[in-house]
Amino acid sequence: MKTENNLFWDGIKTPLGNMILVWDQESLITVGFKETSNLLYYKNAQKKECPEQFSKAFEDYFKGDIHALENLPIKQKGSSFYCRVWKELRKIPFGETRSYSEIAKAVGNPKAVRAVGTANAKNPHTLIVPCHRVI
């Protein structure tokens, strides 16, 4: 079982500002802008240079390769409902949007519109899980 001692973090510069990435040996745990980063939850993560796999993907994304983040390995840490929502968000094609209602129906709970909004707001993988495509 992994502990926080097996977690690492680094900051990367992007055109939108500094981002913080937290990862373990296999996957990104959280990605966020420095000001709103989930790093506070990973205080024992060790500072380490960001793996090229991650930094290059973000660099390519900001250079215009809209598919650069699609295959990054992530770990979803949240309730089963939140994880279903986040998985559904990753299915939204580029250039398209979905409503909270559409996502709620897609995850099998059409009345959970507000809960979808909450899950969307708590997305720990900025840009990778496209919460910005939900309106």
mmCIF file of N, CA and C in Angstrom:
data_model
loop_
_atom_site.group_PDB
_atom_site.id
_atom_site.type_symbol
_atom_site.label_atom_id
_atom_site.label_comp_id
_atom_site.label_asym_id
_atom_site.label_seq_id
_atom_site.Cartn_x
_atom_site.Cartn_y
_atom_site.Cartn_z
ATOM 1 N N MET A 1 0.842 -1.188 0.000
ATOM 2 C CA MET A 1 0.000 0.000 0.000
ATOM 3 C C MET A 1 0.882 1.245 0.000
ATOM 4 N N LYS A 2 0.535 2.197 -0.810
ATOM 5 C CA LYS A 2 1.318 3.423 -0.914
ATOM 6 C C LYS A 2 0.959 4.374 0.224
ATOM 7 N N THR A 3 1.962 5.100 0.697
ATOM 8 C CA THR A 3 1.719 6.130 1.697
ATOM 9 C C THR A 3 2.132 7.454 1.107
ATOM 10 N N GLU A 4 1.903 8.521 1.856
ATOM 11 C CA GLU A 4 2.302 9.836 1.357
ATOM 12 C C GLU A 4 3.801 9.934 1.143
ATOM 13 N N ASN A 5 4.563 9.056 1.776
ATOM 14 C CA ASN A 5 6.004 9.062 1.559
ATOM 15 C C ASN A 5 6.352 8.617 0.148
ATOM 16 N N ASN A 6 5.431 7.994 -0.540
ATOM 17 C CA ASN A 6 5.643 7.556 -1.906
ATOM 18 C C ASN A 6 5.057 8.549 -2.907
ATOM 19 N N LEU A 7 4.721 9.733 -2.440
ATOM 20 C CA LEU A 7 4.165 10.766 -3.321
ATOM 21 C C LEU A 7 5.187 11.858 -3.552
ATOM 22 N N PHE A 8 5.088 12.444 -4.741
ATOM 23 C CA PHE A 8 6.025 13.491 -5.141
ATOM 24 C C PHE A 8 5.236 14.655 -5.709
ATOM 25 N N TRP A 9 5.851 15.833 -5.723
ATOM 26 C CA TRP A 9 5.191 16.991 -6.307
ATOM 27 C C TRP A 9 6.219 17.886 -6.976
ATOM 28 N N ASP A 10 5.729 18.666 -7.924
ATOM 29 C CA ASP A 10 6.549 19.686 -8.575
ATOM 30 C C ASP A 10 5.615 20.704 -9.195
ATOM 31 N N GLY A 11 6.151 21.861 -9.457
ATOM 32 C CA GLY A 11 5.404 22.905 -10.148
ATOM 33 C C GLY A 11 5.886 23.009 -11.581
ATOM 34 N N ILE A 12 4.965 23.313 -12.476
ATOM 35 C CA ILE A 12 5.341 23.566 -13.870
ATOM 36 C C ILE A 12 4.723 24.892 -14.280
ATOM 37 N N LYS A 13 5.414 25.590 -15.163
ATOM 38 C CA LYS A 13 4.904 26.861 -15.668
ATOM 39 C C LYS A 13 4.063 26.607 -16.905
ATOM 40 N N THR A 14 2.916 27.265 -16.973
ATOM 41 C CA THR A 14 2.045 27.162 -18.135
ATOM 42 C C THR A 14 1.598 28.568 -18.515
ATOM 43 N N PRO A 15 1.047 28.734 -19.699
ATOM 44 C CA PRO A 15 0.533 30.050 -20.088
ATOM 45 C C PRO A 15 -0.606 30.535 -19.184
ATOM 46 N N LEU A 16 -1.218 29.628 -18.443
ATOM 47 C CA LEU A 16 -2.314 30.002 -17.542
ATOM 48 C C LEU A 16 -1.840 30.258 -16.118
ATOM 49 N N GLY A 17 -0.559 30.076 -15.873
ATOM 50 C CA GLY A 17 0.000 30.237 -14.534
ATOM 51 C C GLY A 17 0.677 28.961 -14.079
ATOM 52 N N ASN A 18 1.218 29.006 -12.885
ATOM 53 C CA ASN A 18 1.913 27.841 -12.340
ATOM 54 C C ASN A 18 0.914 26.761 -11.959
ATOM 55 N N MET A 19 1.271 25.524 -12.271
ATOM 56 C CA MET A 19 0.463 24.378 -11.888
ATOM 57 C C MET A 19 1.294 23.485 -10.983
ATOM 58 N N ILE A 20 0.607 22.818 -10.070
ATOM 59 C CA ILE A 20 1.233 21.853 -9.171
ATOM 60 C C ILE A 20 0.753 20.472 -9.573
ATOM 61 N N LEU A 21 1.675 19.537 -9.698
ATOM 62 C CA LEU A 21 1.354 18.145 -9.988
ATOM 63 C C LEU A 21 1.807 17.301 -8.809
ATOM 64 N N VAL A 22 0.966 16.363 -8.398
ATOM 65 C CA VAL A 22 1.316 15.384 -7.370
ATOM 66 C C VAL A 22 1.160 14.020 -8.019
ATOM 67 N N TRP A 23 2.153 13.148 -7.841
ATOM 68 C CA TRP A 23 2.118 11.833 -8.465
ATOM 69 C C TRP A 23 2.746 10.791 -7.550
ATOM 70 N N ASP A 24 2.449 9.538 -7.884
ATOM 71 C CA ASP A 24 3.133 8.435 -7.230
ATOM 72 C C ASP A 24 3.968 7.750 -8.308
ATOM 73 N N GLN A 25 4.377 6.521 -8.088
ATOM 74 C CA GLN A 25 5.230 5.832 -9.062
ATOM 75 C C GLN A 25 4.508 5.529 -10.368
ATOM 76 N N GLU A 26 3.174 5.578 -10.366
ATOM 77 C CA GLU A 26 2.403 5.148 -11.524
ATOM 78 C C GLU A 26 1.563 6.233 -12.185
ATOM 79 N N SER A 27 1.005 7.142 -11.395
ATOM 80 C CA SER A 27 -0.040 8.015 -11.920
ATOM 81 C C SER A 27 -0.038 9.385 -11.272
ATOM 82 N N LEU A 28 -0.698 10.307 -11.959
ATOM 83 C CA LEU A 28 -0.948 11.620 -11.373
ATOM 84 C C LEU A 28 -2.065 11.475 -10.345
ATOM 85 N N ILE A 29 -1.852 12.052 -9.187
ATOM 86 C CA ILE A 29 -2.844 12.012 -8.118
ATOM 87 C C ILE A 29 -3.706 13.274 -8.182
ATOM 88 N N THR A 30 -3.080 14.404 -8.412
ATOM 89 C CA THR A 30 -3.816 15.659 -8.526
ATOM 90 C C THR A 30 -3.013 16.648 -9.354
ATOM 91 N N VAL A 31 -3.732 17.494 -10.046
ATOM 92 C CA VAL A 31 -3.142 18.553 -10.866
ATOM 93 C C VAL A 31 -3.994 19.788 -10.642
ATOM 94 N N GLY A 32 -3.363 20.895 -10.323
ATOM 95 C CA GLY A 32 -4.145 22.109 -10.121
ATOM 96 C C GLY A 32 -3.279 23.344 -10.206
ATOM 97 N N PHE A 33 -3.939 24.465 -10.313
ATOM 98 C CA PHE A 33 -3.210 25.719 -10.315
ATOM 99 C C PHE A 33 -2.737 26.011 -8.912
ATOM 100 N N LYS A 34 -1.569 26.569 -8.820
ATOM 101 C CA LYS A 34 -0.904 26.738 -7.533
ATOM 102 C C LYS A 34 -1.831 27.351 -6.486
ATOM 103 N N GLU A 35 -2.601 28.338 -6.882
ATOM 104 C CA GLU A 35 -3.449 29.041 -5.936
ATOM 105 C C GLU A 35 -4.566 28.154 -5.386
ATOM 106 N N THR A 36 -4.985 27.159 -6.153
ATOM 107 C CA THR A 36 -6.113 26.320 -5.731
ATOM 108 C C THR A 36 -5.719 24.854 -5.634
ATOM 109 N N SER A 37 -4.448 24.585 -5.614
ATOM 110 C CA SER A 37 -3.961 23.207 -5.671
ATOM 111 C C SER A 37 -4.391 22.379 -4.477
ATOM 112 N N ASN A 38 -4.535 21.086 -4.721
ATOM 113 C CA ASN A 38 -4.828 20.135 -3.665
ATOM 114 C C ASN A 38 -3.565 19.723 -2.918
ATOM 115 N N LEU A 39 -2.449 20.388 -3.172
ATOM 116 C CA LEU A 39 -1.197 20.031 -2.513
ATOM 117 C C LEU A 39 -1.346 20.073 -0.993
ATOM 118 N N LEU A 40 -2.245 20.910 -0.495
ATOM 119 C CA LEU A 40 -2.455 20.993 0.944
ATOM 120 C C LEU A 40 -2.812 19.635 1.537
ATOM 121 N N TYR A 41 -3.447 18.785 0.765
ATOM 122 C CA TYR A 41 -3.836 17.466 1.241
ATOM 123 C C TYR A 41 -2.679 16.472 1.188
ATOM 124 N N TYR A 42 -1.580 16.868 0.572
ATOM 125 C CA TYR A 42 -0.435 15.979 0.397
ATOM 126 C C TYR A 42 0.824 16.633 0.968
ATOM 127 N N LYS A 43 0.735 17.079 2.203
ATOM 128 C CA LYS A 43 1.827 17.825 2.833
ATOM 129 C C LYS A 43 3.110 17.023 2.948
ATOM 130 N N ASN A 44 3.001 15.708 2.992
ATOM 131 C CA ASN A 44 4.199 14.877 3.136
ATOM 132 C C ASN A 44 4.785 14.438 1.796
ATOM 133 N N ALA A 45 4.195 14.887 0.703
ATOM 134 C CA ALA A 45 4.763 14.560 -0.608
ATOM 135 C C ALA A 45 6.139 15.216 -0.714
ATOM 136 N N GLN A 46 7.036 14.516 -1.364
ATOM 137 C CA GLN A 46 8.403 14.999 -1.509
ATOM 138 C C GLN A 46 8.551 15.808 -2.796
ATOM 139 N N LYS A 47 9.289 16.896 -2.727
ATOM 140 C CA LYS A 47 9.568 17.702 -3.916
ATOM 141 C C LYS A 47 10.520 16.920 -4.803
ATOM 142 N N LYS A 48 10.169 16.805 -6.069
ATOM 143 C CA LYS A 48 10.991 16.061 -7.024
ATOM 144 C C LYS A 48 10.730 16.650 -8.411
ATOM 145 N N GLU A 49 11.715 16.586 -9.285
ATOM 146 C CA GLU A 49 11.516 17.094 -10.640
ATOM 147 C C GLU A 49 10.405 16.307 -11.327
ATOM 148 N N CYS A 50 9.524 17.054 -11.978
ATOM 149 C CA CYS A 50 8.382 16.455 -12.662
ATOM 150 C C CYS A 50 8.858 15.497 -13.751
ATOM 151 N N PRO A 51 8.300 14.288 -13.791
ATOM 152 C CA PRO A 51 8.682 13.354 -14.850
ATOM 153 C C PRO A 51 8.389 13.944 -16.225
ATOM 154 N N GLU A 52 9.273 13.689 -17.166
ATOM 155 C CA GLU A 52 9.123 14.244 -18.514
ATOM 156 C C GLU A 52 7.792 13.850 -19.145
ATOM 157 N N GLN A 53 7.333 12.649 -18.868
ATOM 158 C CA GLN A 53 6.047 12.195 -19.407
ATOM 159 C C GLN A 53 4.937 13.197 -19.079
ATOM 160 N N PHE A 54 4.948 13.723 -17.872
ATOM 161 C CA PHE A 54 3.903 14.658 -17.451
ATOM 162 C C PHE A 54 4.170 16.067 -17.976
ATOM 163 N N SER A 55 5.385 16.560 -17.760
ATOM 164 C CA SER A 55 5.682 17.942 -18.160
ATOM 165 C C SER A 55 5.567 18.118 -19.670
ATOM 166 N N LYS A 56 6.025 17.133 -20.435
ATOM 167 C CA LYS A 56 5.944 17.222 -21.901
ATOM 168 C C LYS A 56 4.496 17.210 -22.372
ATOM 169 N N ALA A 57 3.662 16.399 -21.734
ATOM 170 C CA ALA A 57 2.248 16.353 -22.120
ATOM 171 C C ALA A 57 1.593 17.721 -21.944
ATOM 172 N N PHE A 58 1.866 18.385 -20.823
ATOM 173 C CA PHE A 58 1.285 19.713 -20.616
ATOM 174 C C PHE A 58 1.880 20.734 -21.576
ATOM 175 N N GLU A 59 3.182 20.640 -21.808
ATOM 176 C CA GLU A 59 3.835 21.542 -22.768
ATOM 177 C C GLU A 59 3.212 21.379 -24.151
ATOM 178 N N ASP A 60 3.039 20.145 -24.596
ATOM 179 C CA ASP A 60 2.436 19.885 -25.909
ATOM 180 C C ASP A 60 0.994 20.378 -25.962
ATOM 181 N N TYR A 61 0.256 20.184 -24.883
ATOM 182 C CA TYR A 61 -1.132 20.647 -24.824
ATOM 183 C C TYR A 61 -1.196 22.160 -25.042
ATOM 184 N N PHE A 62 -0.336 22.881 -24.337
ATOM 185 C CA PHE A 62 -0.366 24.333 -24.449
ATOM 186 C C PHE A 62 0.226 24.836 -25.766
ATOM 187 N N LYS A 63 0.910 23.978 -26.495
ATOM 188 C CA LYS A 63 1.389 24.326 -27.832
ATOM 189 C C LYS A 63 0.344 24.011 -28.896
ATOM 190 N N GLY A 64 -0.807 23.431 -28.477
ATOM 191 C CA GLY A 64 -1.887 23.202 -29.422
ATOM 192 C C GLY A 64 -2.270 21.757 -29.666
ATOM 193 N N ASP A 65 -1.549 20.810 -29.068
ATOM 194 C CA ASP A 65 -1.905 19.399 -29.229
ATOM 195 C C ASP A 65 -3.005 19.072 -28.227
ATOM 196 N N ILE A 66 -4.255 19.197 -28.665
ATOM 197 C CA ILE A 66 -5.380 19.049 -27.737
ATOM 198 C C ILE A 66 -5.524 17.628 -27.201
ATOM 199 N N HIS A 67 -4.851 16.684 -27.804
ATOM 200 C CA HIS A 67 -4.948 15.299 -27.351
ATOM 201 C C HIS A 67 -3.806 14.890 -26.416
ATOM 202 N N ALA A 68 -2.899 15.802 -26.130
ATOM 203 C CA ALA A 68 -1.686 15.479 -25.372
ATOM 204 C C ALA A 68 -1.958 14.972 -23.956
ATOM 205 N N LEU A 69 -3.073 15.355 -23.359
ATOM 206 C CA LEU A 69 -3.355 14.972 -21.978
ATOM 207 C C LEU A 69 -4.241 13.738 -21.863
ATOM 208 N N GLU A 70 -4.762 13.288 -22.991
ATOM 209 C CA GLU A 70 -5.760 12.211 -22.980
ATOM 210 C C GLU A 70 -5.291 10.922 -22.329
ATOM 211 N N ASN A 71 -4.067 10.540 -22.533
ATOM 212 C CA ASN A 71 -3.608 9.229 -22.070
ATOM 213 C C ASN A 71 -2.728 9.276 -20.828
ATOM 214 N N LEU A 72 -2.689 10.443 -20.183
ATOM 215 C CA LEU A 72 -1.911 10.499 -18.951
ATOM 216 C C LEU A 72 -2.561 9.608 -17.899
ATOM 217 N N PRO A 73 -1.760 8.824 -17.202
ATOM 218 C CA PRO A 73 -2.329 7.964 -16.158
ATOM 219 C C PRO A 73 -2.715 8.791 -14.933
ATOM 220 N N ILE A 74 -3.946 8.620 -14.485
ATOM 221 C CA ILE A 74 -4.405 9.338 -13.297
ATOM 222 C C ILE A 74 -5.011 8.340 -12.313
ATOM 223 N N LYS A 75 -4.994 8.732 -11.050
ATOM 224 C CA LYS A 75 -5.696 7.978 -10.012
ATOM 225 C C LYS A 75 -6.811 8.863 -9.520
ATOM 226 N N GLN A 76 -7.997 8.320 -9.545
ATOM 227 C CA GLN A 76 -9.153 9.058 -9.063
ATOM 228 C C GLN A 76 -9.395 8.682 -7.613
ATOM 229 N N LYS A 77 -9.284 9.658 -6.738
ATOM 230 C CA LYS A 77 -9.524 9.442 -5.320
ATOM 231 C C LYS A 77 -10.763 10.234 -4.942
ATOM 232 N N GLY A 78 -11.824 9.518 -4.705
ATOM 233 C CA GLY A 78 -13.082 10.144 -4.330
ATOM 234 C C GLY A 78 -14.133 9.068 -4.173
ATOM 235 N N SER A 79 -15.335 9.480 -3.882
ATOM 236 C CA SER A 79 -16.421 8.509 -3.744
ATOM 237 C C SER A 79 -16.659 7.819 -5.086
ATOM 238 N N SER A 80 -17.367 6.697 -5.039
ATOM 239 C CA SER A 80 -17.653 5.993 -6.293
ATOM 240 C C SER A 80 -18.473 6.879 -7.226
ATOM 241 N N PHE A 81 -19.362 7.685 -6.673
ATOM 242 C CA PHE A 81 -20.155 8.600 -7.507
ATOM 243 C C PHE A 81 -19.248 9.628 -8.174
ATOM 244 N N TYR A 82 -18.376 10.261 -7.403
ATOM 245 C CA TYR A 82 -17.460 11.257 -7.975
ATOM 246 C C TYR A 82 -16.616 10.632 -9.086
ATOM 247 N N CYS A 83 -16.098 9.425 -8.831
ATOM 248 C CA CYS A 83 -15.256 8.763 -9.838
ATOM 249 C C CYS A 83 -16.041 8.460 -11.108
ATOM 250 N N ARG A 84 -17.305 8.085 -10.978
ATOM 251 C CA ARG A 84 -18.137 7.853 -12.169
ATOM 252 C C ARG A 84 -18.335 9.158 -12.943
ATOM 253 N N VAL A 85 -18.564 10.243 -12.216
ATOM 254 C CA VAL A 85 -18.720 11.549 -12.869
ATOM 255 C C VAL A 85 -17.443 11.923 -13.597
ATOM 256 N N TRP A 86 -16.299 11.818 -12.926
ATOM 257 C CA TRP A 86 -15.025 12.200 -13.542
ATOM 258 C C TRP A 86 -14.717 11.338 -14.758
ATOM 259 N N LYS A 87 -15.050 10.067 -14.677
ATOM 260 C CA LYS A 87 -14.845 9.177 -15.829
ATOM 261 C C LYS A 87 -15.731 9.619 -17.002
ATOM 262 N N GLU A 88 -16.951 9.994 -16.701
ATOM 263 C CA GLU A 88 -17.874 10.458 -17.743
ATOM 264 C C GLU A 88 -17.390 11.769 -18.362
ATOM 265 N N LEU A 89 -16.824 12.647 -17.550
ATOM 266 C CA LEU A 89 -16.313 13.921 -18.075
ATOM 267 C C LEU A 89 -15.223 13.694 -19.116
ATOM 268 N N ARG A 90 -14.408 12.674 -18.906
ATOM 269 C CA ARG A 90 -13.322 12.386 -19.854
ATOM 270 C C ARG A 90 -13.846 11.922 -21.203
ATOM 271 N N LYS A 91 -15.109 11.554 -21.269
ATOM 272 C CA LYS A 91 -15.700 11.112 -22.536
ATOM 273 C C LYS A 91 -16.227 12.269 -23.386
ATOM 274 N N ILE A 92 -16.284 13.473 -22.821
ATOM 275 C CA ILE A 92 -16.804 14.607 -23.575
ATOM 276 C C ILE A 92 -15.794 14.984 -24.653
ATOM 277 N N PRO A 93 -16.201 14.935 -25.931
ATOM 278 C CA PRO A 93 -15.259 15.258 -27.011
ATOM 279 C C PRO A 93 -14.824 16.726 -26.982
ATOM 280 N N PHE A 94 -13.655 16.963 -27.528
ATOM 281 C CA PHE A 94 -13.159 18.330 -27.653
ATOM 282 C C PHE A 94 -14.148 19.160 -28.449
ATOM 283 N N GLY A 95 -14.357 20.383 -28.021
ATOM 284 C CA GLY A 95 -15.250 21.301 -28.723
ATOM 285 C C GLY A 95 -16.714 21.105 -28.388
ATOM 286 N N GLU A 96 -17.008 20.165 -27.494
ATOM 287 C CA GLU A 96 -18.392 19.929 -27.108
ATOM 288 C C GLU A 96 -18.558 20.193 -25.618
ATOM 289 N N THR A 97 -19.794 20.402 -25.221
ATOM 290 C CA THR A 97 -20.113 20.592 -23.817
ATOM 291 C C THR A 97 -21.235 19.632 -23.433
ATOM 292 N N ARG A 98 -21.435 19.495 -22.149
ATOM 293 C CA ARG A 98 -22.541 18.724 -21.614
ATOM 294 C C ARG A 98 -23.132 19.525 -20.457
ATOM 295 N N SER A 99 -24.393 19.283 -20.181
ATOM 296 C CA SER A 99 -25.018 19.923 -19.027
ATOM 297 C C SER A 99 -24.858 19.021 -17.809
ATOM 298 N N TYR A 100 -25.038 19.582 -16.643
ATOM 299 C CA TYR A 100 -25.007 18.784 -15.421
ATOM 300 C C TYR A 100 -26.068 17.699 -15.493
ATOM 301 N N SER A 101 -27.202 18.026 -16.045
ATOM 302 C CA SER A 101 -28.301 17.068 -16.188
ATOM 303 C C SER A 101 -27.898 15.897 -17.088
ATOM 304 N N GLU A 102 -27.231 16.187 -18.193
ATOM 305 C CA GLU A 102 -26.796 15.114 -19.105
ATOM 306 C C GLU A 102 -25.796 14.183 -18.428
ATOM 307 N N ILE A 103 -24.895 14.764 -17.636
ATOM 308 C CA ILE A 103 -23.911 13.942 -16.933
ATOM 309 C C ILE A 103 -24.610 13.084 -15.874
ATOM 310 N N ALA A 104 -25.553 13.669 -15.157
ATOM 311 C CA ALA A 104 -26.291 12.916 -14.138
ATOM 312 C C ALA A 104 -26.997 11.710 -14.770
ATOM 313 N N LYS A 105 -27.623 11.909 -15.909
ATOM 314 C CA LYS A 105 -28.284 10.800 -16.606
ATOM 315 C C LYS A 105 -27.266 9.758 -17.053
ATOM 316 N N ALA A 106 -26.128 10.214 -17.554
ATOM 317 C CA ALA A 106 -25.108 9.298 -18.072
ATOM 318 C C ALA A 106 -24.508 8.417 -16.967
ATOM 319 N N VAL A 107 -24.478 8.907 -15.740
ATOM 320 C CA VAL A 107 -23.926 8.102 -14.648
ATOM 321 C C VAL A 107 -25.023 7.328 -13.909
ATOM 322 N N GLY A 108 -26.227 7.364 -14.453
ATOM 323 C CA GLY A 108 -27.307 6.539 -13.924
ATOM 324 C C GLY A 108 -28.095 7.123 -12.772
ATOM 325 N N ASN A 109 -27.991 8.436 -12.570
ATOM 326 C CA ASN A 109 -28.728 9.060 -11.478
ATOM 327 C C ASN A 109 -29.258 10.414 -11.938
ATOM 328 N N PRO A 110 -30.330 10.429 -12.736
ATOM 329 C CA PRO A 110 -30.818 11.667 -13.354
ATOM 330 C C PRO A 110 -31.194 12.777 -12.381
ATOM 331 N N LYS A 111 -31.469 12.432 -11.131
ATOM 332 C CA LYS A 111 -31.831 13.464 -10.152
ATOM 333 C C LYS A 111 -30.621 14.062 -9.439
ATOM 334 N N ALA A 112 -29.439 13.577 -9.726
ATOM 335 C CA ALA A 112 -28.237 14.000 -9.012
ATOM 336 C C ALA A 112 -27.531 15.177 -9.686
ATOM 337 N N VAL A 113 -28.304 16.089 -10.237
ATOM 338 C CA VAL A 113 -27.726 17.219 -10.975
ATOM 339 C C VAL A 113 -26.803 18.053 -10.082
ATOM 340 N N ARG A 114 -27.256 18.370 -8.891
ATOM 341 C CA ARG A 114 -26.430 19.185 -7.990
ATOM 342 C C ARG A 114 -25.194 18.409 -7.522
ATOM 343 N N ALA A 115 -25.352 17.117 -7.299
ATOM 344 C CA ALA A 115 -24.206 16.292 -6.895
ATOM 345 C C ALA A 115 -23.166 16.231 -8.011
ATOM 346 N N VAL A 116 -23.625 16.215 -9.259
ATOM 347 C CA VAL A 116 -22.697 16.261 -10.397
ATOM 348 C C VAL A 116 -21.932 17.582 -10.361
ATOM 349 N N GLY A 117 -22.627 18.666 -10.058
ATOM 350 C CA GLY A 117 -21.962 19.969 -9.947
ATOM 351 C C GLY A 117 -20.897 19.965 -8.871
ATOM 352 N N THR A 118 -21.184 19.330 -7.754
ATOM 353 C CA THR A 118 -20.212 19.249 -6.665
ATOM 354 C C THR A 118 -19.012 18.401 -7.080
ATOM 355 N N ALA A 119 -19.276 17.259 -7.703
ATOM 356 C CA ALA A 119 -18.180 16.407 -8.177
ATOM 357 C C ALA A 119 -17.325 17.160 -9.196
ATOM 358 N N ASN A 120 -17.975 17.887 -10.073
ATOM 359 C CA ASN A 120 -17.278 18.663 -11.093
ATOM 360 C C ASN A 120 -16.361 19.697 -10.438
ATOM 361 N N ALA A 121 -16.858 20.360 -9.412
ATOM 362 C CA ALA A 121 -16.074 21.386 -8.720
ATOM 363 C C ALA A 121 -14.894 20.795 -7.957
ATOM 364 N N LYS A 122 -14.997 19.522 -7.569
ATOM 365 C CA LYS A 122 -13.934 18.883 -6.796
ATOM 366 C C LYS A 122 -12.982 18.067 -7.667
ATOM 367 N N ASN A 123 -13.059 18.230 -8.951
ATOM 368 C CA ASN A 123 -12.193 17.527 -9.890
ATOM 369 C C ASN A 123 -10.721 17.759 -9.530
ATOM 370 N N PRO A 124 -9.982 16.708 -9.192
ATOM 371 C CA PRO A 124 -8.591 16.889 -8.801
ATOM 372 C C PRO A 124 -7.595 16.894 -9.966
ATOM 373 N N HIS A 125 -8.081 16.789 -11.188
ATOM 374 C CA HIS A 125 -7.179 16.701 -12.344
ATOM 375 C C HIS A 125 -7.509 17.783 -13.371
ATOM 376 N N THR A 126 -7.197 19.016 -13.012
ATOM 377 C CA THR A 126 -7.453 20.160 -13.879
ATOM 378 C C THR A 126 -6.940 19.892 -15.290
ATOM 379 N N LEU A 127 -7.725 20.211 -16.268
ATOM 380 C CA LEU A 127 -7.479 20.068 -17.702
ATOM 381 C C LEU A 127 -7.524 18.620 -18.181
ATOM 382 N N ILE A 128 -7.019 17.673 -17.404
ATOM 383 C CA ILE A 128 -7.041 16.270 -17.831
ATOM 384 C C ILE A 128 -8.466 15.749 -17.816
ATOM 385 N N VAL A 129 -9.172 16.003 -16.716
ATOM 386 C CA VAL A 129 -10.596 15.698 -16.623
ATOM 387 C C VAL A 129 -11.299 17.022 -16.930
ATOM 388 N N PRO A 130 -11.944 17.106 -18.076
ATOM 389 C CA PRO A 130 -12.409 18.401 -18.592
ATOM 390 C C PRO A 130 -13.689 18.930 -17.939
ATOM 391 N N CYS A 131 -13.591 19.318 -16.681
ATOM 392 C CA CYS A 131 -14.749 19.872 -15.988
ATOM 393 C C CYS A 131 -15.212 21.174 -16.637
ATOM 394 N N HIS A 132 -14.322 21.836 -17.361
ATOM 395 C CA HIS A 132 -14.655 23.093 -18.027
ATOM 396 C C HIS A 132 -15.606 22.892 -19.216
ATOM 397 N N ARG A 133 -15.893 21.654 -19.566
ATOM 398 C CA ARG A 133 -16.815 21.387 -20.669
ATOM 399 C C ARG A 133 -18.239 21.150 -20.188
ATOM 400 N N VAL A 134 -18.469 21.277 -18.887
ATOM 401 C CA VAL A 134 -19.792 21.056 -18.329
ATOM 402 C C VAL A 134 -20.411 22.401 -17.973
ATOM 403 N N ILE A 135 -21.641 22.592 -18.459
ATOM 404 C CA ILE A 135 -22.324 23.874 -18.251
ATOM 405 C C ILE A 135 -23.651 23.670 -17.542
#
